[in-house]
PDB file of N, CA and C in Angstrom:
ATOM      1  N   UNK A 735     237.120 133.341 116.662  1.00 68.00           N
ATOM      2  CA  UNK A 735     238.086 135.330 117.647  1.00 68.00           C
ATOM      3  C   UNK A 735     238.519 134.480 118.892  1.00 68.00           C
ATOM      4  N   UNK A 736     238.159 133.796 119.840  1.00 79.00           N
ATOM      5  CA  UNK A 736     238.565 133.101 120.664  1.00 79.00           C
ATOM      6  C   UNK A 736     239.497 132.187 120.694  1.00 79.00           C
ATOM      7  N   UNK A 737     239.516 131.626 119.790  1.00 81.00           N
ATOM      8  CA  UNK A 737     239.947 130.343 119.356  1.00 81.00           C
ATOM      9  C   UNK A 737     241.426 130.953 118.773  1.00 81.00           C
ATOM     10  N   UNK A 738     241.518 131.754 117.762  1.00 84.00           N
ATOM     11  CA  UNK A 738     242.438 132.546 117.343  1.00 84.00           C
ATOM     12  C   UNK A 738     243.733 132.843 118.613  1.00 84.00           C
ATOM     13  N   UNK A 739     242.808 133.720 119.949  1.00 83.00           N
ATOM     14  CA  UNK A 739     243.598 134.077 120.837  1.00 83.00           C
ATOM     15  C   UNK A 739     244.372 133.106 121.545  1.00 83.00           C
ATOM     16  N   UNK A 740     244.081 131.661 121.761  1.00 86.00           N
ATOM     17  CA  UNK A 740     244.623 130.936 122.405  1.00 86.00           C
ATOM     18  C   UNK A 740     245.836 130.073 121.556  1.00 86.00           C
ATOM     19  N   UNK A 741     245.393 130.438 119.877  1.00 85.00           N
ATOM     20  CA  UNK A 741     246.946 129.470 119.239  1.00 85.00           C
ATOM     21  C   UNK A 741     247.620 130.457 119.485  1.00 85.00           C
ATOM     22  N   UNK A 742     247.297 131.908 119.030  1.00 85.00           N
ATOM     23  CA  UNK A 742     248.518 133.134 119.347  1.00 85.00           C
ATOM     24  C   UNK A 742     249.164 132.410 120.573  1.00 85.00           C
ATOM     25  N   UNK A 743     248.602 132.475 121.853  1.00 85.00           N
ATOM     26  CA  UNK A 743     249.230 132.014 123.270  1.00 85.00           C
ATOM     27  C   UNK A 743     250.327 131.020 122.556  1.00 85.00           C
ATOM     28  N   UNK A 744     249.551 129.836 122.272  1.00 87.00           N
ATOM     29  CA  UNK A 744     250.314 128.333 122.487  1.00 87.00           C
ATOM     30  C   UNK A 744     251.670 128.741 121.405  1.00 87.00           C
ATOM     31  N   UNK A 745     250.754 129.448 120.629  1.00 87.00           N
ATOM     32  CA  UNK A 745     252.582 129.529 119.874  1.00 87.00           C
ATOM     33  C   UNK A 745     253.088 130.586 120.345  1.00 87.00           C
ATOM     34  N   UNK A 746     252.986 132.009 120.848  1.00 90.00           N
ATOM     35  CA  UNK A 746     253.780 132.551 121.955  1.00 90.00           C
ATOM     36  C   UNK A 746     254.780 132.184 122.785  1.00 90.00           C
ATOM     37  N   UNK A 747     253.826 131.743 123.750  1.00 89.00           N
ATOM     38  CA  UNK A 747     254.199 130.730 125.020  1.00 89.00           C
ATOM     39  C   UNK A 747     256.503 130.318 124.707  1.00 89.00           C
ATOM     40  N   UNK A 748     256.012 129.553 123.877  1.00 91.00           N
ATOM     41  CA  UNK A 748     257.678 128.606 124.174  1.00 91.00           C
ATOM     42  C   UNK A 748     258.285 129.357 123.277  1.00 91.00           C
ATOM     43  N   UNK A 749     257.851 130.143 122.558  1.00 92.00           N
ATOM     44  CA  UNK A 749     258.958 131.214 121.958  1.00 92.00           C
ATOM     45  C   UNK A 749     259.469 132.430 122.918  1.00 92.00           C
ATOM     46  N   UNK A 750     258.714 132.751 123.865  1.00 91.00           N
ATOM     47  CA  UNK A 750     258.763 133.679 124.834  1.00 91.00           C
ATOM     48  C   UNK A 750     259.734 133.174 125.661  1.00 91.00           C
ATOM     49  N   UNK A 751     259.564 131.525 126.628  1.00 91.00           N
ATOM     50  CA  UNK A 751     260.382 130.792 127.130  1.00 91.00           C
ATOM     51  C   UNK A 751     261.509 130.343 126.937  1.00 91.00           C
ATOM     52  N   UNK A 752     261.718 130.137 125.255  1.00 94.00           N
ATOM     53  CA  UNK A 752     263.385 130.066 124.889  1.00 94.00           C
ATOM     54  C   UNK A 752     264.014 131.474 124.666  1.00 94.00           C
ATOM     55  N   UNK A 753     263.333 132.603 124.445  1.00 92.00           N
ATOM     56  CA  UNK A 753     264.061 133.491 124.627  1.00 92.00           C
ATOM     57  C   UNK A 753     264.751 134.148 125.991  1.00 92.00           C
ATOM     58  N   UNK A 754     263.655 134.095 126.725  1.00 90.00           N
ATOM     59  CA  UNK A 754     264.022 134.163 127.646  1.00 90.00           C
ATOM     60  C   UNK A 754     265.038 133.422 128.601  1.00 90.00           C
ATOM     61  N   UNK A 755     265.103 132.160 128.107  1.00 93.00           N
ATOM     62  CA  UNK A 755     266.097 130.976 128.675  1.00 93.00           C
ATOM     63  C   UNK A 755     267.562 131.660 127.397  1.00 93.00           C
ATOM     64  N   UNK A 756     267.596 132.011 126.567  1.00 94.00           N
ATOM     65  CA  UNK A 756     268.666 132.310 125.806  1.00 94.00           C
ATOM     66  C   UNK A 756     269.223 133.892 126.322  1.00 94.00           C
ATOM     67  N   UNK A 757     268.286 134.886 126.411  1.00 92.00           N
ATOM     68  CA  UNK A 757     268.962 135.686 127.678  1.00 92.00           C
ATOM     69  C   UNK A 757     269.782 135.671 128.947  1.00 92.00           C
ATOM     70  N   UNK A 758     268.785 134.833 129.030  1.00 93.00           N
ATOM     71  CA  UNK A 758     269.820 133.898 130.800  1.00 93.00           C
ATOM     72  C   UNK A 758     270.625 133.685 130.552  1.00 93.00           C
ATOM     73  N   UNK A 759     271.017 133.166 129.565  1.00 94.00           N
ATOM     74  CA  UNK A 759     272.378 132.248 129.375  1.00 94.00           C
ATOM     75  C   UNK A 759     273.635 133.276 128.792  1.00 94.00           C
ATOM     76  N   UNK A 760     272.710 133.970 128.206  1.00 93.00           N
ATOM     77  CA  UNK A 760     273.716 135.134 127.624  1.00 93.00           C
ATOM     78  C   UNK A 760     274.745 135.929 129.429  1.00 93.00           C
ATOM     79  N   UNK A 761     273.635 136.187 129.842  1.00 92.00           N
ATOM     80  CA  UNK A 761     273.617 137.468 130.859  1.00 92.00           C
ATOM     81  C   UNK A 761     275.057 135.785 132.084  1.00 92.00           C
ATOM     82  N   UNK A 762     274.608 134.895 131.750  1.00 93.00           N
ATOM     83  CA  UNK A 762     275.123 134.143 132.673  1.00 93.00           C
ATOM     84  C   UNK A 762     276.819 133.682 131.973  1.00 93.00           C
ATOM     85  N   UNK A 763     276.824 133.624 131.295  1.00 94.00           N
ATOM     86  CA  UNK A 763     278.080 133.332 130.155  1.00 94.00           C
ATOM     87  C   UNK A 763     278.818 134.585 130.483  1.00 94.00           C
ATOM     88  N   UNK A 764     278.097 136.119 130.153  1.00 93.00           N
ATOM     89  CA  UNK A 764     278.842 136.783 130.148  1.00 93.00           C
ATOM     90  C   UNK A 764     279.557 137.690 131.693  1.00 93.00           C
ATOM     91  N   UNK A 765     278.640 137.119 132.529  1.00 92.00           N
ATOM     92  CA  UNK A 765     279.517 137.107 133.805  1.00 92.00           C
ATOM     93  C   UNK A 765     280.475 136.012 134.389  1.00 92.00           C
ATOM     94  N   UNK A 766     279.848 134.757 133.678  1.00 93.00           N
ATOM     95  CA  UNK A 766     281.344 134.188 134.153  1.00 93.00           C
ATOM     96  C   UNK A 766     282.306 134.182 133.781  1.00 93.00           C
ATOM     97  N   UNK A 767     282.406 135.120 132.535  1.00 94.00           N
ATOM     98  CA  UNK A 767     283.395 135.259 131.341  1.00 94.00           C
ATOM     99  C   UNK A 767     284.143 136.883 132.189  1.00 94.00           C
ATOM    100  N   UNK A 768     283.546 137.416 132.052  1.00 92.00           N
ATOM    101  CA  UNK A 768     284.136 138.713 132.939  1.00 92.00           C
ATOM    102  C   UNK A 768     284.346 138.767 134.203  1.00 92.00           C
ATOM    103  N   UNK A 769     283.807 138.775 135.254  1.00 91.00           N
ATOM    104  CA  UNK A 769     283.514 138.939 136.428  1.00 91.00           C
ATOM    105  C   UNK A 769     284.232 138.404 137.619  1.00 91.00           C
ATOM    106  N   UNK A 770     284.571 137.059 137.332  1.00 91.00           N
ATOM    107  CA  UNK A 770     285.416 136.117 138.010  1.00 91.00           C
ATOM    108  C   UNK A 770     287.200 136.908 137.709  1.00 91.00           C
ATOM    109  N   UNK A 771     287.061 137.334 136.698  1.00 89.00           N
ATOM    110  CA  UNK A 771     288.657 137.506 136.062  1.00 89.00           C
ATOM    111  C   UNK A 771     288.745 139.370 136.267  1.00 89.00           C
ATOM    112  N   UNK A 772     287.821 139.642 135.976  1.00 90.00           N
ATOM    113  CA  UNK A 772     287.989 141.286 136.646  1.00 90.00           C
ATOM    114  C   UNK A 772     287.893 141.424 137.916  1.00 90.00           C
ATOM    115  N   UNK A 773     286.869 140.698 138.787  1.00 90.00           N
ATOM    116  CA  UNK A 773     286.926 141.319 140.418  1.00 90.00           C
ATOM    117  C   UNK A 773     287.000 140.245 140.960  1.00 90.00           C
ATOM    118  N   UNK A 774     287.164 139.069 140.860  1.00 90.00           N
ATOM    119  CA  UNK A 774     287.446 137.916 141.466  1.00 90.00           C
ATOM    120  C   UNK A 774     285.822 137.091 142.167  1.00 90.00           C
ATOM    121  N   UNK A 775     284.715 137.733 141.575  1.00 90.00           N
ATOM    122  CA  UNK A 775     283.555 137.528 142.282  1.00 90.00           C
ATOM    123  C   UNK A 775     283.636 135.609 141.659  1.00 90.00           C
ATOM    124  N   UNK A 776     282.528 134.856 142.649  1.00 92.00           N
ATOM    125  CA  UNK A 776     282.242 133.614 142.034  1.00 92.00           C
ATOM    126  C   UNK A 776     280.984 133.652 140.652  1.00 92.00           C
ATOM    127  N   UNK A 777     281.263 132.440 139.991  1.00 93.00           N
ATOM    128  CA  UNK A 777     280.374 132.011 138.681  1.00 93.00           C
ATOM    129  C   UNK A 777     278.680 131.959 139.325  1.00 93.00           C
ATOM    130  N   UNK A 778     278.650 132.425 138.677  1.00 93.00           N
ATOM    131  CA  UNK A 778     276.526 132.175 138.999  1.00 93.00           C
ATOM    132  C   UNK A 778     275.858 131.029 137.993  1.00 93.00           C
ATOM    133  N   UNK A 779     274.626 130.809 138.196  1.00 93.00           N
ATOM    134  CA  UNK A 779     273.472 129.823 137.478  1.00 93.00           C
ATOM    135  C   UNK A 779     273.190 130.766 136.587  1.00 93.00           C
ATOM    136  N   UNK A 780     272.213 130.082 135.688  1.00 91.00           N
ATOM    137  CA  UNK A 780     271.647 129.996 135.359  1.00 91.00           C
ATOM    138  C   UNK A 780     270.270 131.224 135.956  1.00 91.00           C
ATOM    139  N   UNK A 781     269.715 130.569 136.927  1.00 92.00           N
ATOM    140  CA  UNK A 781     268.913 130.903 138.005  1.00 92.00           C
ATOM    141  C   UNK A 781     269.235 132.589 138.334  1.00 92.00           C
ATOM    142  N   UNK A 782     270.186 132.485 138.701  1.00 93.00           N
ATOM    143  CA  UNK A 782     271.124 133.682 139.299  1.00 93.00           C
ATOM    144  C   UNK A 782     271.217 134.811 138.281  1.00 93.00           C
ATOM    145  N   UNK A 783     271.672 134.116 137.132  1.00 92.00           N
ATOM    146  CA  UNK A 783     271.450 135.422 136.103  1.00 92.00           C
ATOM    147  C   UNK A 783     269.911 135.734 136.087  1.00 92.00           C
ATOM    148  N   UNK A 784     268.562 134.557 136.287  1.00 91.00           N
ATOM    149  CA  UNK A 784     267.691 135.338 135.878  1.00 91.00           C
ATOM    150  C   UNK A 784     267.480 136.381 136.498  1.00 91.00           C
ATOM    151  N   UNK A 785     267.914 136.193 138.005  1.00 91.00           N
ATOM    152  CA  UNK A 785     267.554 137.262 139.226  1.00 91.00           C
ATOM    153  C   UNK A 785     268.040 138.351 138.790  1.00 91.00           C
ATOM    154  N   UNK A 786     269.198 138.418 138.678  1.00 91.00           N
ATOM    155  CA  UNK A 786     269.632 139.407 138.240  1.00 91.00           C
ATOM    156  C   UNK A 786     269.167 140.407 136.885  1.00 91.00           C
ATOM    157  N   UNK A 787     268.570 139.420 135.595  1.00 88.00           N
ATOM    158  CA  UNK A 787     268.041 139.935 135.044  1.00 88.00           C
ATOM    159  C   UNK A 787     266.782 140.901 135.774  1.00 88.00           C
ATOM    160  N   UNK A 788     265.994 140.387 136.531  1.00 88.00           N
ATOM    161  CA  UNK A 788     264.841 141.259 137.265  1.00 88.00           C
ATOM    162  C   UNK A 788     265.166 141.965 138.308  1.00 88.00           C
ATOM    163  N   UNK A 789     266.500 141.881 138.680  1.00 88.00           N
ATOM    164  CA  UNK A 789     266.838 143.219 139.509  1.00 88.00           C
ATOM    165  C   UNK A 789     267.122 144.252 138.997  1.00 88.00           C
ATOM    166  N   UNK A 790     267.852 144.203 137.423  1.00 86.00           N
ATOM    167  CA  UNK A 790     268.147 144.735 136.713  1.00 86.00           C
ATOM    168  C   UNK A 790     266.630 145.794 136.233  1.00 86.00           C
ATOM    169  N   UNK A 791     266.213 145.045 136.044  1.00 83.00           N
ATOM    170  CA  UNK A 791     264.778 145.439 135.370  1.00 83.00           C
ATOM    171  C   UNK A 791     263.907 146.316 136.522  1.00 83.00           C
ATOM    172  N   UNK A 792     264.320 146.214 137.787  1.00 82.00           N
ATOM    173  CA  UNK A 792     263.521 146.329 139.159  1.00 82.00           C
ATOM    174  C   UNK A 792     263.917 148.032 139.457  1.00 82.00           C
ATOM    175  N   UNK A 793     265.692 147.772 139.235  1.00 84.00           N
ATOM    176  CA  UNK A 793     266.296 149.271 139.634  1.00 84.00           C
ATOM    177  C   UNK A 793     266.756 149.975 138.502  1.00 84.00           C
ATOM    178  N   UNK A 794     266.420 149.718 137.244  1.00 82.00           N
ATOM    179  CA  UNK A 794     266.994 150.724 135.940  1.00 82.00           C
ATOM    180  C   UNK A 794     265.782 150.603 134.804  1.00 82.00           C
ATOM    181  N   UNK A 795     264.858 150.226 135.393  1.00 74.00           N
ATOM    182  CA  UNK A 795     263.707 150.294 134.402  1.00 74.00           C
ATOM    183  C   UNK A 795     263.528 148.966 133.098  1.00 74.00           C
ATOM    184  N   UNK A 796     262.662 149.252 132.457  1.00 62.00           N
ATOM    185  CA  UNK A 796     262.272 148.708 131.143  1.00 62.00           C
ATOM    186  C   UNK A 796     263.497 148.404 130.130  1.00 62.00           C
ATOM    187  N   UNK A 797     263.705 146.865 130.071  1.00 52.00           N
ATOM    188  CA  UNK A 797     264.651 146.554 128.647  1.00 52.00           C
ATOM    189  C   UNK A 797     264.741 147.505 127.869  1.00 52.00           C
ATOM    190  N   UNK A 798     263.196 147.031 127.521  1.00 54.00           N
ATOM    191  CA  UNK A 798     263.255 148.254 126.105  1.00 54.00           C
ATOM    192  C   UNK A 798     262.304 149.100 126.239  1.00 54.00           C
ATOM    193  N   UNK A 799     262.129 150.008 125.628  1.00 52.00           N
ATOM    194  CA  UNK A 799     260.918 151.618 125.338  1.00 52.00           C
ATOM    195  C   UNK A 799     260.519 151.946 124.104  1.00 52.00           C
ATOM    196  N   UNK A 800     259.224 152.763 124.320  1.00 55.00           N
ATOM    197  CA  UNK A 800     258.847 152.300 123.191  1.00 55.00           C
ATOM    198  C   UNK A 800     259.677 153.591 122.245  1.00 55.00           C
ATOM    199  N   UNK A 801     259.514 153.379 121.293  1.00 56.00           N
ATOM    200  CA  UNK A 801     260.448 154.127 119.710  1.00 56.00           C
ATOM    201  C   UNK A 801     260.127 155.413 120.192  1.00 56.00           C
ATOM    202  N   UNK A 802     261.056 156.539 119.826  1.00 52.00           N
ATOM    203  CA  UNK A 802     260.792 157.821 120.272  1.00 52.00           C
ATOM    204  C   UNK A 802     260.243 158.447 121.491  1.00 52.00           C
ATOM    205  N   UNK A 803     259.615 157.352 122.054  1.00 57.00           N
ATOM    206  CA  UNK A 803     259.597 158.136 123.752  1.00 57.00           C
ATOM    207  C   UNK A 803     260.378 159.191 124.227  1.00 57.00           C
ATOM    208  N   UNK A 804     261.204 158.682 124.388  1.00 63.00           N
ATOM    209  CA  UNK A 804     262.157 159.873 125.265  1.00 63.00           C
ATOM    210  C   UNK A 804     262.112 160.949 124.763  1.00 63.00           C
ATOM    211  N   UNK A 805     262.045 161.854 123.273  1.00 66.00           N
ATOM    212  CA  UNK A 805     262.061 162.593 122.601  1.00 66.00           C
ATOM    213  C   UNK A 805     260.566 163.374 122.405  1.00 66.00           C
ATOM    214  N   UNK A 806     259.647 162.597 122.875  1.00 74.00           N
ATOM    215  CA  UNK A 806     257.955 163.389 122.981  1.00 74.00           C
ATOM    216  C   UNK A 806     257.441 164.524 123.100  1.00 74.00           C
ATOM    217  N   UNK A 807     258.183 164.625 124.613  1.00 77.00           N
ATOM    218  CA  UNK A 807     258.177 165.885 125.044  1.00 77.00           C
ATOM    219  C   UNK A 807     259.125 166.844 124.146  1.00 77.00           C
ATOM    220  N   UNK A 808     259.882 166.685 124.115  1.00 79.00           N
ATOM    221  CA  UNK A 808     260.910 167.585 123.006  1.00 79.00           C
ATOM    222  C   UNK A 808     260.079 168.283 121.791  1.00 79.00           C
ATOM    223  N   UNK A 809     259.518 167.074 121.157  1.00 81.00           N
ATOM    224  CA  UNK A 809     258.667 167.122 120.139  1.00 81.00           C
ATOM    225  C   UNK A 809     257.443 168.319 120.254  1.00 81.00           C
ATOM    226  N   UNK A 810     256.716 167.730 121.623  1.00 85.00           N
ATOM    227  CA  UNK A 810     256.015 168.926 121.745  1.00 85.00           C
ATOM    228  C   UNK A 810     256.103 170.013 122.627  1.00 85.00           C
ATOM    229  N   UNK A 811     257.413 169.887 123.150  1.00 84.00           N
ATOM    230  CA  UNK A 811     257.975 171.859 123.662  1.00 84.00           C
ATOM    231  C   UNK A 811     258.620 172.911 121.982  1.00 84.00           C
ATOM    232  N   UNK A 812     258.792 172.163 121.057  1.00 87.00           N
ATOM    233  CA  UNK A 812     259.107 172.771 119.932  1.00 87.00           C
ATOM    234  C   UNK A 812     257.932 172.954 119.353  1.00 87.00           C
ATOM    235  N   UNK A 813     257.044 172.667 119.413  1.00 88.00           N
ATOM    236  CA  UNK A 813     256.138 173.182 118.693  1.00 88.00           C
ATOM    237  C   UNK A 813     255.018 173.789 119.265  1.00 88.00           C
ATOM    238  N   UNK A 814     255.203 174.129 121.002  1.00 89.00           N
ATOM    239  CA  UNK A 814     254.558 175.191 121.190  1.00 89.00           C
ATOM    240  C   UNK A 814     255.722 176.362 121.394  1.00 89.00           C
ATOM    241  N   UNK A 815     256.954 176.082 121.473  1.00 88.00           N
ATOM    242  CA  UNK A 815     257.579 177.232 121.425  1.00 88.00           C
ATOM    243  C   UNK A 815     257.545 178.143 120.057  1.00 88.00           C
ATOM    244  N   UNK A 816     257.561 176.849 118.696  1.00 90.00           N
ATOM    245  CA  UNK A 816     257.147 178.006 117.844  1.00 90.00           C
ATOM    246  C   UNK A 816     255.963 178.491 117.370  1.00 90.00           C
ATOM    247  N   UNK A 817     255.028 178.242 118.481  1.00 92.00           N
ATOM    248  CA  UNK A 817     253.984 179.450 117.642  1.00 92.00           C
ATOM    249  C   UNK A 817     254.099 180.479 119.149  1.00 92.00           C
ATOM    250  N   UNK A 818     254.671 180.619 120.017  1.00 90.00           N
ATOM    251  CA  UNK A 818     254.457 181.340 121.047  1.00 90.00           C
ATOM    252  C   UNK A 818     254.831 182.869 120.045  1.00 90.00           C
ATOM    253  N   UNK A 819     254.739 184.033 120.607  1.00 91.00           N
ATOM    254  CA  UNK A 819     254.987 184.817 120.003  1.00 91.00           C
ATOM    255  C   UNK A 819     256.444 185.621 120.822  1.00 91.00           C
ATOM    256  N   UNK A 820     257.110 186.533 120.579  1.00 90.00           N
ATOM    257  CA  UNK A 820     258.157 186.656 121.285  1.00 90.00           C
ATOM    258  C   UNK A 820     257.545 187.589 122.396  1.00 90.00           C
ATOM    259  N   UNK A 821     257.087 187.478 122.822  1.00 91.00           N
ATOM    260  CA  UNK A 821     256.794 188.546 124.252  1.00 91.00           C
ATOM    261  C   UNK A 821     256.099 187.025 125.007  1.00 91.00           C
ATOM    262  N   UNK A 822     255.499 185.924 124.450  1.00 90.00           N
ATOM    263  CA  UNK A 822     255.050 184.819 125.468  1.00 90.00           C
ATOM    264  C   UNK A 822     256.971 183.947 125.514  1.00 90.00           C
ATOM    265  N   UNK A 823     257.123 184.144 124.714  1.00 88.00           N
ATOM    266  CA  UNK A 823     258.731 183.768 124.536  1.00 88.00           C
ATOM    267  C   UNK A 823     259.762 184.089 125.861  1.00 88.00           C
ATOM    268  N   UNK A 824     259.558 185.572 125.832  1.00 89.00           N
ATOM    269  CA  UNK A 824     260.133 186.027 127.091  1.00 89.00           C
ATOM    270  C   UNK A 824     259.876 185.781 128.187  1.00 89.00           C
ATOM    271  N   UNK A 825     257.950 185.879 128.283  1.00 88.00           N
ATOM    272  CA  UNK A 825     257.618 185.738 129.515  1.00 88.00           C
ATOM    273  C   UNK A 825     257.903 184.082 129.937  1.00 88.00           C
ATOM    274  N   UNK A 826     257.987 182.997 129.180  1.00 86.00           N
ATOM    275  CA  UNK A 826     258.373 182.078 129.570  1.00 86.00           C
ATOM    276  C   UNK A 826     259.843 181.732 130.067  1.00 86.00           C
ATOM    277  N   UNK A 827     260.844 182.312 129.660  1.00 84.00           N
ATOM    278  CA  UNK A 827     261.951 182.729 129.903  1.00 84.00           C
ATOM    279  C   UNK A 827     262.007 183.052 131.080  1.00 84.00           C
ATOM    280  N   UNK A 828     261.666 184.296 131.390  1.00 82.00           N
ATOM    281  CA  UNK A 828     261.930 184.832 133.207  1.00 82.00           C
ATOM    282  C   UNK A 828     260.766 183.839 134.050  1.00 82.00           C
ATOM    283  N   UNK A 829     259.992 182.693 133.687  1.00 81.00           N
ATOM    284  CA  UNK A 829     259.364 182.412 134.552  1.00 81.00           C
ATOM    285  C   UNK A 829     260.505 181.480 134.840  1.00 81.00           C
ATOM    286  N   UNK A 830     261.717 180.712 134.125  1.00 77.00           N
ATOM    287  CA  UNK A 830     262.027 179.524 133.997  1.00 77.00           C
ATOM    288  C   UNK A 830     263.073 179.913 135.359  1.00 77.00           C
ATOM    289  N   UNK A 831     263.568 181.625 134.757  1.00 76.00           N
ATOM    290  CA  UNK A 831     264.549 182.080 135.300  1.00 76.00           C
ATOM    291  C   UNK A 831     264.533 182.066 136.878  1.00 76.00           C
ATOM    292  N   UNK A 832     263.092 182.482 137.306  1.00 71.00           N
ATOM    293  CA  UNK A 832     262.394 182.382 138.837  1.00 71.00           C
ATOM    294  C   UNK A 832     262.832 181.467 138.896  1.00 71.00           C
ATOM    295  N   UNK A 833     262.666 179.834 138.509  1.00 73.00           N
ATOM    296  CA  UNK A 833     262.831 178.493 138.992  1.00 73.00           C
ATOM    297  C   UNK A 833     263.897 178.286 139.530  1.00 73.00           C
ATOM    298  N   UNK A 834     264.586 178.082 137.742  1.00 67.00           N
ATOM    299  CA  UNK A 834     266.310 177.443 137.791  1.00 67.00           C
ATOM    300  C   UNK A 834     267.075 178.378 138.111  1.00 67.00           C
ATOM    301  N   UNK A 835     267.929 178.344 138.853  1.00 62.00           N
ATOM    302  CA  UNK A 835     268.569 179.500 139.279  1.00 62.00           C
ATOM    303  C   UNK A 835     270.612 178.867 138.094  1.00 62.00           C
ATOM    304  N   UNK A 836     270.591 179.709 137.544  1.00 60.00           N
ATOM    305  CA  UNK A 836     271.923 180.099 136.894  1.00 60.00           C
ATOM    306  C   UNK A 836     271.099 179.870 135.384  1.00 60.00           C
ATOM    307  N   UNK A 837     270.031 179.823 135.116  1.00 54.00           N
ATOM    308  CA  UNK A 837     269.719 179.145 133.579  1.00 54.00           C
ATOM    309  C   UNK A 837     269.840 180.579 132.831  1.00 54.00           C
ATOM    310  N   UNK A 838     270.305 180.384 131.525  1.00 60.00           N
ATOM    311  CA  UNK A 838     270.491 181.398 130.712  1.00 60.00           C
ATOM    312  C   UNK A 838     269.840 180.792 129.475  1.00 60.00           C
ATOM    313  N   UNK A 839     269.301 181.450 128.734  1.00 57.00           N
ATOM    314  CA  UNK A 839     268.679 180.744 127.989  1.00 57.00           C
ATOM    315  C   UNK A 839     269.875 180.599 126.510  1.00 57.00           C
ATOM    316  N   UNK A 840     269.980 180.093 125.847  1.00 59.00           N
ATOM    317  CA  UNK A 840     270.968 180.443 124.916  1.00 59.00           C
ATOM    318  C   UNK A 840     271.036 182.090 123.794  1.00 59.00           C
ATOM    319  N   UNK A 841     271.762 182.657 123.766  1.00 63.00           N
ATOM    320  CA  UNK A 841     271.125 184.132 123.048  1.00 63.00           C
ATOM    321  C   UNK A 841     270.784 183.997 121.365  1.00 63.00           C
ATOM    322  N   UNK A 842     269.540 184.773 120.990  1.00 66.00           N
ATOM    323  CA  UNK A 842     269.226 184.516 119.909  1.00 66.00           C
ATOM    324  C   UNK A 842     270.091 185.138 118.871  1.00 66.00           C
ATOM    325  N   UNK A 843     270.286 184.117 117.327  1.00 66.00           N
ATOM    326  CA  UNK A 843     270.959 184.980 116.058  1.00 66.00           C
ATOM    327  C   UNK A 843     270.038 186.079 115.698  1.00 66.00           C
ATOM    328  N   UNK A 844     271.280 187.633 115.657  1.00 66.00           N
ATOM    329  CA  UNK A 844     270.573 188.210 115.388  1.00 66.00           C
ATOM    330  C   UNK A 844     270.366 187.820 113.698  1.00 66.00           C
ATOM    331  N   UNK A 845     268.972 188.957 113.184  1.00 63.00           N
ATOM    332  CA  UNK A 845     268.814 187.704 111.346  1.00 63.00           C
ATOM    333  C   UNK A 845     269.369 188.933 110.769  1.00 63.00           C
ATOM    334  N   UNK A 846     269.850 188.823 109.920  1.00 65.00           N
ATOM    335  CA  UNK A 846     270.936 189.003 108.620  1.00 65.00           C
ATOM    336  C   UNK A 846     270.162 189.792 107.778  1.00 65.00           C
ATOM    337  N   UNK A 847     270.809 190.919 107.013  1.00 59.00           N
ATOM    338  CA  UNK A 847     270.044 191.954 106.159  1.00 59.00           C
ATOM    339  C   UNK A 847     270.037 190.748 104.793  1.00 59.00           C
TER     340      UNK A 847
END
């Protein structure tokens, strides 16, 4: 089991370094192609491109997220909403109105006969 992990790491590490280098090269190429022409800034090196990638990760968050993660709370809230009785829904709306000024929920569609 331990040998398998070591072998995986030895296979993964060069691939990860190659992918990182390609991404840095892509960022550097795009910067050097666009930014001097648009804003008149200097061209950057591959190390500065790597620094930009790390800075963007710090400021903006991860480069990728978990699939479906941003809408996970919406799915849970929809399930809870469907399980509420009309009285519980109205109580929930009143609580939101008390906390959020200007909150007006959409009018519910009348049931057609």
